[in-house]
Amino acid sequence: MLSFPRSGEGDREAVEGLCPHYRPPVSASAGPSTTRSVVEGPRLTPSHSMFHTLFVTHYVTPWNTVVPIDCDLFESMRLELRRGSLVLAVLARLREERYGYTLRQALAGDGIEMEESTLYPLLRRLETQGLLTSEWREEEKRRKRFYRLSPMGTEMLAALATEWRGINASLDKII
Protein backbone atom coordinates (compact mmCIF):
# COMPACT_ATOMS: atom_id res chain seq x y z
CA MET A 1 0.00 0.00 0.00
CA LEU A 2 1.25 3.45 -0.89
CA SER A 3 0.74 6.60 1.10
CA PHE A 4 0.61 10.13 -0.27
CA PRO A 5 1.13 13.48 1.43
CA ARG A 6 -2.06 15.16 2.59
CA SER A 7 -2.28 17.84 -0.02
CA GLY A 8 -5.77 17.32 -1.45
CA GLU A 9 -6.38 17.33 -5.19
CA GLY A 10 -2.74 16.71 -6.16
CA ASP A 11 -3.05 13.22 -4.71
CA ARG A 12 -5.82 12.37 -7.18
CA GLU A 13 -3.41 12.54 -10.11
CA ALA A 14 -0.88 10.39 -8.25
CA VAL A 15 -3.52 7.74 -7.48
CA GLU A 16 -4.90 7.76 -11.05
CA GLY A 17 -1.40 7.28 -12.46
CA LEU A 18 -0.78 4.05 -10.53
CA CYS A 19 -3.68 2.01 -11.87
CA PRO A 20 -5.43 2.71 -15.19
CA HIS A 21 -8.70 1.30 -13.84
CA TYR A 22 -8.99 3.73 -10.95
CA ARG A 23 -12.28 5.66 -10.90
CA PRO A 24 -12.48 8.76 -8.69
CA PRO A 25 -15.40 9.05 -6.27
CA VAL A 26 -18.54 10.89 -7.24
CA SER A 27 -18.46 14.45 -5.84
CA ALA A 28 -20.97 15.19 -3.14
CA SER A 29 -23.39 18.05 -3.61
CA ALA A 30 -22.38 19.65 -0.32
CA GLY A 31 -19.41 21.40 -1.90
CA PRO A 32 -15.83 20.86 -2.94
CA SER A 33 -14.52 20.09 0.54
CA THR A 34 -16.37 16.77 0.87
CA THR A 35 -16.40 13.61 -1.20
CA ARG A 36 -18.69 10.62 -1.34
CA SER A 37 -17.20 7.15 -1.63
CA VAL A 38 -17.72 5.08 -4.77
CA VAL A 39 -20.09 2.85 -2.81
CA GLU A 40 -22.65 4.98 -0.97
CA GLY A 41 -21.30 5.76 2.44
CA PRO A 42 -20.76 8.60 4.88
CA ARG A 43 -19.28 11.90 3.76
CA LEU A 44 -15.55 12.12 4.25
CA THR A 45 -13.41 15.17 4.59
CA PRO A 46 -10.41 15.47 2.24
CA SER A 47 -8.02 14.70 5.11
CA HIS A 48 -9.69 11.29 5.48
CA SER A 49 -10.25 10.58 1.78
CA MET A 50 -8.81 7.74 -0.23
CA PHE A 51 -6.32 10.05 -1.92
CA HIS A 52 -4.07 9.79 1.15
CA THR A 53 -3.97 6.05 1.59
CA LEU A 54 -5.03 4.08 -1.46
CA PHE A 55 -3.43 3.34 -4.77
CA VAL A 56 -6.39 2.02 -6.72
CA THR A 57 -9.94 2.47 -5.46
CA HIS A 58 -11.82 1.81 -2.27
CA TYR A 59 -15.04 1.37 -0.46
CA VAL A 60 -16.03 2.52 3.01
CA THR A 61 -17.29 0.01 5.54
CA PRO A 62 -19.85 1.05 8.14
CA TRP A 63 -16.89 1.74 10.46
CA ASN A 64 -15.27 4.16 7.99
CA THR A 65 -12.41 1.75 7.35
CA VAL A 66 -10.75 2.25 4.00
CA VAL A 67 -10.02 -1.05 2.19
CA PRO A 68 -7.75 -1.19 -0.91
CA ILE A 69 -8.48 -3.27 -3.99
CA ASP A 70 -5.50 -5.04 -5.54
CA CYS A 71 -4.92 -3.71 -9.08
CA ASP A 72 -3.71 -7.07 -10.47
CA LEU A 73 -6.72 -8.90 -9.06
CA PHE A 74 -9.05 -6.22 -10.41
CA GLU A 75 -7.49 -6.50 -13.88
CA SER A 76 -7.82 -10.29 -13.86
CA MET A 77 -11.48 -10.14 -12.85
CA ARG A 78 -12.21 -7.33 -15.32
CA LEU A 79 -10.78 -9.41 -18.17
CA GLU A 80 -12.82 -12.44 -17.08
CA LEU A 81 -15.99 -10.33 -17.07
CA ARG A 82 -15.13 -8.83 -20.46
CA ARG A 83 -14.40 -12.11 -22.30
CA GLY A 84 -18.01 -13.26 -22.49
CA SER A 85 -19.19 -9.81 -23.49
CA LEU A 86 -16.78 -9.70 -26.44
CA VAL A 87 -18.43 -12.72 -28.09
CA LEU A 88 -21.84 -11.09 -27.79
CA ALA A 89 -20.54 -7.77 -29.16
CA VAL A 90 -18.81 -9.40 -32.15
CA LEU A 91 -21.88 -11.47 -33.02
CA ALA A 92 -24.12 -8.40 -32.77
CA ARG A 93 -21.84 -6.30 -34.97
CA LEU A 94 -21.64 -9.05 -37.60
CA ARG A 95 -25.32 -8.87 -38.41
CA GLU A 96 -23.83 -6.67 -41.15
CA GLU A 97 -20.97 -7.99 -43.26
CA ARG A 98 -17.60 -6.55 -42.22
CA TYR A 99 -13.94 -7.33 -42.55
CA GLY A 100 -11.70 -7.44 -39.49
CA TYR A 101 -10.49 -3.84 -39.50
CA THR A 102 -13.96 -2.30 -39.94
CA LEU A 103 -15.34 -4.64 -37.28
CA ARG A 104 -12.63 -3.53 -34.88
CA GLN A 105 -13.35 0.14 -35.67
CA ALA A 106 -17.11 -0.34 -35.17
CA LEU A 107 -16.56 -2.02 -31.80
CA ALA A 108 -14.15 0.75 -30.75
CA GLY A 109 -16.80 3.30 -31.74
CA ASP A 110 -19.15 1.49 -29.36
CA GLY A 111 -16.57 1.71 -26.57
CA ILE A 112 -15.26 -1.85 -26.89
CA GLU A 113 -11.55 -1.72 -27.66
CA MET A 114 -10.07 -4.99 -28.87
CA GLU A 115 -6.57 -5.91 -29.97
CA GLU A 116 -6.10 -7.70 -33.29
CA SER A 117 -4.51 -10.56 -31.35
CA THR A 118 -7.86 -11.01 -29.60
CA LEU A 119 -10.22 -10.33 -32.49
CA TYR A 120 -8.87 -12.59 -35.24
CA PRO A 121 -8.59 -15.78 -33.14
CA LEU A 122 -12.13 -15.07 -31.88
CA LEU A 123 -13.40 -14.71 -35.46
CA ARG A 124 -11.73 -17.99 -36.48
CA ARG A 125 -13.20 -19.80 -33.46
CA LEU A 126 -16.71 -18.46 -34.12
CA GLU A 127 -16.43 -19.51 -37.76
CA THR A 128 -15.24 -22.99 -36.78
CA GLN A 129 -18.24 -23.25 -34.44
CA GLY A 130 -20.53 -22.47 -37.37
CA LEU A 131 -21.67 -19.08 -36.06
CA LEU A 132 -19.99 -17.03 -38.82
CA THR A 133 -19.40 -17.35 -42.52
CA SER A 134 -16.50 -15.69 -44.27
CA GLU A 135 -15.45 -14.91 -47.80
CA TRP A 136 -12.21 -13.60 -49.31
CA ARG A 137 -12.69 -10.68 -51.72
CA GLU A 138 -10.54 -8.05 -53.30
CA GLU A 139 -11.44 -4.51 -52.31
CA GLU A 140 -9.35 -1.39 -52.87
CA LYS A 141 -6.67 -3.60 -54.50
CA ARG A 142 -6.32 -5.71 -51.34
CA ARG A 143 -7.65 -9.12 -50.44
CA LYS A 144 -9.88 -8.92 -47.40
CA ARG A 145 -11.80 -11.54 -45.49
CA PHE A 146 -15.40 -10.50 -44.90
CA TYR A 147 -17.38 -12.01 -42.02
CA ARG A 148 -21.12 -12.26 -41.43
CA LEU A 149 -23.41 -14.15 -39.07
CA SER A 150 -24.50 -17.54 -40.34
CA PRO A 151 -28.14 -18.58 -39.82
CA MET A 152 -27.01 -20.53 -36.74
CA GLY A 153 -25.10 -17.43 -35.58
CA THR A 154 -28.26 -15.34 -35.88
CA GLU A 155 -30.15 -17.81 -33.68
CA MET A 156 -27.25 -17.98 -31.21
CA LEU A 157 -27.09 -14.18 -31.00
CA ALA A 158 -30.81 -14.01 -30.21
CA ALA A 159 -30.46 -16.68 -27.50
CA LEU A 160 -27.34 -15.12 -25.96
CA ALA A 161 -28.88 -11.63 -26.02
CA THR A 162 -31.94 -12.94 -24.17
CA GLU A 163 -29.70 -14.65 -21.62
CA TRP A 164 -27.54 -11.53 -21.24
CA ARG A 165 -30.61 -9.32 -20.66
CA GLY A 166 -31.83 -11.70 -17.95
CA ILE A 167 -28.45 -11.74 -16.20
CA ASN A 168 -28.17 -7.96 -16.53
CA ALA A 169 -31.64 -7.44 -15.02
CA SER A 170 -30.78 -9.73 -12.10
CA LEU A 171 -27.47 -7.94 -11.49
CA ASP A 172 -29.21 -4.55 -11.62
CA LYS A 173 -31.44 -5.74 -8.76
CA ILE A 174 -28.48 -6.98 -6.75
CA ILE A 175 -26.01 -4.19 -7.39
CSV table of C-alpha atoms in Angstrom, one decimal:
chain,number,residue,atom,x,y,z
A,1,MET,CA,0.0,0.0,0.0
A,2,LEU,CA,1.2,3.4,-0.9
A,3,SER,CA,0.7,6.6,1.1
A,4,PHE,CA,0.6,10.1,-0.3
A,5,PRO,CA,1.1,13.5,1.4
A,6,ARG,CA,-2.1,15.2,2.6
A,7,SER,CA,-2.3,17.8,0.0
A,8,GLY,CA,-5.8,17.3,-1.4
A,9,GLU,CA,-6.4,17.3,-5.2
A,10,GLY,CA,-2.7,16.7,-6.2
A,11,ASP,CA,-3.0,13.2,-4.7
A,12,ARG,CA,-5.8,12.4,-7.2
A,13,GLU,CA,-3.4,12.5,-10.1
A,14,ALA,CA,-0.9,10.4,-8.2
A,15,VAL,CA,-3.5,7.7,-7.5
A,16,GLU,CA,-4.9,7.8,-11.0
A,17,GLY,CA,-1.4,7.3,-12.5
A,18,LEU,CA,-0.8,4.1,-10.5
A,19,CYS,CA,-3.7,2.0,-11.9
A,20,PRO,CA,-5.4,2.7,-15.2
A,21,HIS,CA,-8.7,1.3,-13.8
A,22,TYR,CA,-9.0,3.7,-10.9
A,23,ARG,CA,-12.3,5.7,-10.9
A,24,PRO,CA,-12.5,8.8,-8.7
A,25,PRO,CA,-15.4,9.1,-6.3
A,26,VAL,CA,-18.5,10.9,-7.2
A,27,SER,CA,-18.5,14.4,-5.8
A,28,ALA,CA,-21.0,15.2,-3.1
A,29,SER,CA,-23.4,18.1,-3.6
A,30,ALA,CA,-22.4,19.7,-0.3
A,31,GLY,CA,-19.4,21.4,-1.9
A,32,PRO,CA,-15.8,20.9,-2.9
A,33,SER,CA,-14.5,20.1,0.5
A,34,THR,CA,-16.4,16.8,0.9
A,35,THR,CA,-16.4,13.6,-1.2
A,36,ARG,CA,-18.7,10.6,-1.3
A,37,SER,CA,-17.2,7.1,-1.6
A,38,VAL,CA,-17.7,5.1,-4.8
A,39,VAL,CA,-20.1,2.9,-2.8
A,40,GLU,CA,-22.6,5.0,-1.0
A,41,GLY,CA,-21.3,5.8,2.4
A,42,PRO,CA,-20.8,8.6,4.9
A,43,ARG,CA,-19.3,11.9,3.8
A,44,LEU,CA,-15.6,12.1,4.2
A,45,THR,CA,-13.4,15.2,4.6
A,46,PRO,CA,-10.4,15.5,2.2
A,47,SER,CA,-8.0,14.7,5.1
A,48,HIS,CA,-9.7,11.3,5.5
A,49,SER,CA,-10.3,10.6,1.8
A,50,MET,CA,-8.8,7.7,-0.2
A,51,PHE,CA,-6.3,10.1,-1.9
A,52,HIS,CA,-4.1,9.8,1.1
A,53,THR,CA,-4.0,6.0,1.6
A,54,LEU,CA,-5.0,4.1,-1.5
A,55,PHE,CA,-3.4,3.3,-4.8
A,56,VAL,CA,-6.4,2.0,-6.7
A,57,THR,CA,-9.9,2.5,-5.5
A,58,HIS,CA,-11.8,1.8,-2.3
A,59,TYR,CA,-15.0,1.4,-0.5
A,60,VAL,CA,-16.0,2.5,3.0
A,61,THR,CA,-17.3,0.0,5.5
A,62,PRO,CA,-19.8,1.0,8.1
A,63,TRP,CA,-16.9,1.7,10.5
A,64,ASN,CA,-15.3,4.2,8.0
A,65,THR,CA,-12.4,1.7,7.4
A,66,VAL,CA,-10.7,2.3,4.0
A,67,VAL,CA,-10.0,-1.0,2.2
A,68,PRO,CA,-7.8,-1.2,-0.9
A,69,ILE,CA,-8.5,-3.3,-4.0
A,70,ASP,CA,-5.5,-5.0,-5.5
A,71,CYS,CA,-4.9,-3.7,-9.1
A,72,ASP,CA,-3.7,-7.1,-10.5
A,73,LEU,CA,-6.7,-8.9,-9.1
A,74,PHE,CA,-9.1,-6.2,-10.4
A,75,GLU,CA,-7.5,-6.5,-13.9
A,76,SER,CA,-7.8,-10.3,-13.9
A,77,MET,CA,-11.5,-10.1,-12.8
A,78,ARG,CA,-12.2,-7.3,-15.3
A,79,LEU,CA,-10.8,-9.4,-18.2
A,80,GLU,CA,-12.8,-12.4,-17.1
A,81,LEU,CA,-16.0,-10.3,-17.1
A,82,ARG,CA,-15.1,-8.8,-20.5
A,83,ARG,CA,-14.4,-12.1,-22.3
A,84,GLY,CA,-18.0,-13.3,-22.5
A,85,SER,CA,-19.2,-9.8,-23.5
A,86,LEU,CA,-16.8,-9.7,-26.4
A,87,VAL,CA,-18.4,-12.7,-28.1
A,88,LEU,CA,-21.8,-11.1,-27.8
A,89,ALA,CA,-20.5,-7.8,-29.2
A,90,VAL,CA,-18.8,-9.4,-32.1
A,91,LEU,CA,-21.9,-11.5,-33.0
A,92,ALA,CA,-24.1,-8.4,-32.8
A,93,ARG,CA,-21.8,-6.3,-35.0
A,94,LEU,CA,-21.6,-9.1,-37.6
A,95,ARG,CA,-25.3,-8.9,-38.4
A,96,GLU,CA,-23.8,-6.7,-41.1
A,97,GLU,CA,-21.0,-8.0,-43.3
A,98,ARG,CA,-17.6,-6.6,-42.2
A,99,TYR,CA,-13.9,-7.3,-42.5
A,100,GLY,CA,-11.7,-7.4,-39.5
A,101,TYR,CA,-10.5,-3.8,-39.5
A,102,THR,CA,-14.0,-2.3,-39.9
A,103,LEU,CA,-15.3,-4.6,-37.3
A,104,ARG,CA,-12.6,-3.5,-34.9
A,105,GLN,CA,-13.3,0.1,-35.7
A,106,ALA,CA,-17.1,-0.3,-35.2
A,107,LEU,CA,-16.6,-2.0,-31.8
A,108,ALA,CA,-14.1,0.7,-30.8
A,109,GLY,CA,-16.8,3.3,-31.7
A,110,ASP,CA,-19.1,1.5,-29.4
A,111,GLY,CA,-16.6,1.7,-26.6
A,112,ILE,CA,-15.3,-1.8,-26.9
A,113,GLU,CA,-11.5,-1.7,-27.7
A,114,MET,CA,-10.1,-5.0,-28.9
A,115,GLU,CA,-6.6,-5.9,-30.0
A,116,GLU,CA,-6.1,-7.7,-33.3
A,117,SER,CA,-4.5,-10.6,-31.3
A,118,THR,CA,-7.9,-11.0,-29.6
A,119,LEU,CA,-10.2,-10.3,-32.5
A,120,TYR,CA,-8.9,-12.6,-35.2
A,121,PRO,CA,-8.6,-15.8,-33.1
A,122,LEU,CA,-12.1,-15.1,-31.9
A,123,LEU,CA,-13.4,-14.7,-35.5
A,124,ARG,CA,-11.7,-18.0,-36.5
A,125,ARG,CA,-13.2,-19.8,-33.5
A,126,LEU,CA,-16.7,-18.5,-34.1
A,127,GLU,CA,-16.4,-19.5,-37.8
A,128,THR,CA,-15.2,-23.0,-36.8
A,129,GLN,CA,-18.2,-23.2,-34.4
A,130,GLY,CA,-20.5,-22.5,-37.4
A,131,LEU,CA,-21.7,-19.1,-36.1
A,132,LEU,CA,-20.0,-17.0,-38.8
A,133,THR,CA,-19.4,-17.4,-42.5
A,134,SER,CA,-16.5,-15.7,-44.3
A,135,GLU,CA,-15.4,-14.9,-47.8
A,136,TRP,CA,-12.2,-13.6,-49.3
A,137,ARG,CA,-12.7,-10.7,-51.7
A,138,GLU,CA,-10.5,-8.1,-53.3
A,139,GLU,CA,-11.4,-4.5,-52.3
A,140,GLU,CA,-9.3,-1.4,-52.9
A,141,LYS,CA,-6.7,-3.6,-54.5
A,142,ARG,CA,-6.3,-5.7,-51.3
A,143,ARG,CA,-7.6,-9.1,-50.4
A,144,LYS,CA,-9.9,-8.9,-47.4
A,145,ARG,CA,-11.8,-11.5,-45.5
A,146,PHE,CA,-15.4,-10.5,-44.9
A,147,TYR,CA,-17.4,-12.0,-42.0
A,148,ARG,CA,-21.1,-12.3,-41.4
A,149,LEU,CA,-23.4,-14.1,-39.1
A,150,SER,CA,-24.5,-17.5,-40.3
A,151,PRO,CA,-28.1,-18.6,-39.8
A,152,MET,CA,-27.0,-20.5,-36.7
A,153,GLY,CA,-25.1,-17.4,-35.6
A,154,THR,CA,-28.3,-15.3,-35.9
A,155,GLU,CA,-30.1,-17.8,-33.7
A,156,MET,CA,-27.3,-18.0,-31.2
A,157,LEU,CA,-27.1,-14.2,-31.0
A,158,ALA,CA,-30.8,-14.0,-30.2
A,159,ALA,CA,-30.5,-16.7,-27.5
A,160,LEU,CA,-27.3,-15.1,-26.0
A,161,ALA,CA,-28.9,-11.6,-26.0
A,162,THR,CA,-31.9,-12.9,-24.2
A,163,GLU,CA,-29.7,-14.7,-21.6
A,164,TRP,CA,-27.5,-11.5,-21.2
A,165,ARG,CA,-30.6,-9.3,-20.7
A,166,GLY,CA,-31.8,-11.7,-18.0
A,167,ILE,CA,-28.4,-11.7,-16.2
A,168,ASN,CA,-28.2,-8.0,-16.5
A,169,ALA,CA,-31.6,-7.4,-15.0
A,170,SER,CA,-30.8,-9.7,-12.1
A,171,LEU,CA,-27.5,-7.9,-11.5
A,172,ASP,CA,-29.2,-4.6,-11.6
A,173,LYS,CA,-31.4,-5.7,-8.8
A,174,ILE,CA,-28.5,-7.0,-6.8
A,175,ILE,CA,-26.0,-4.2,-7.4
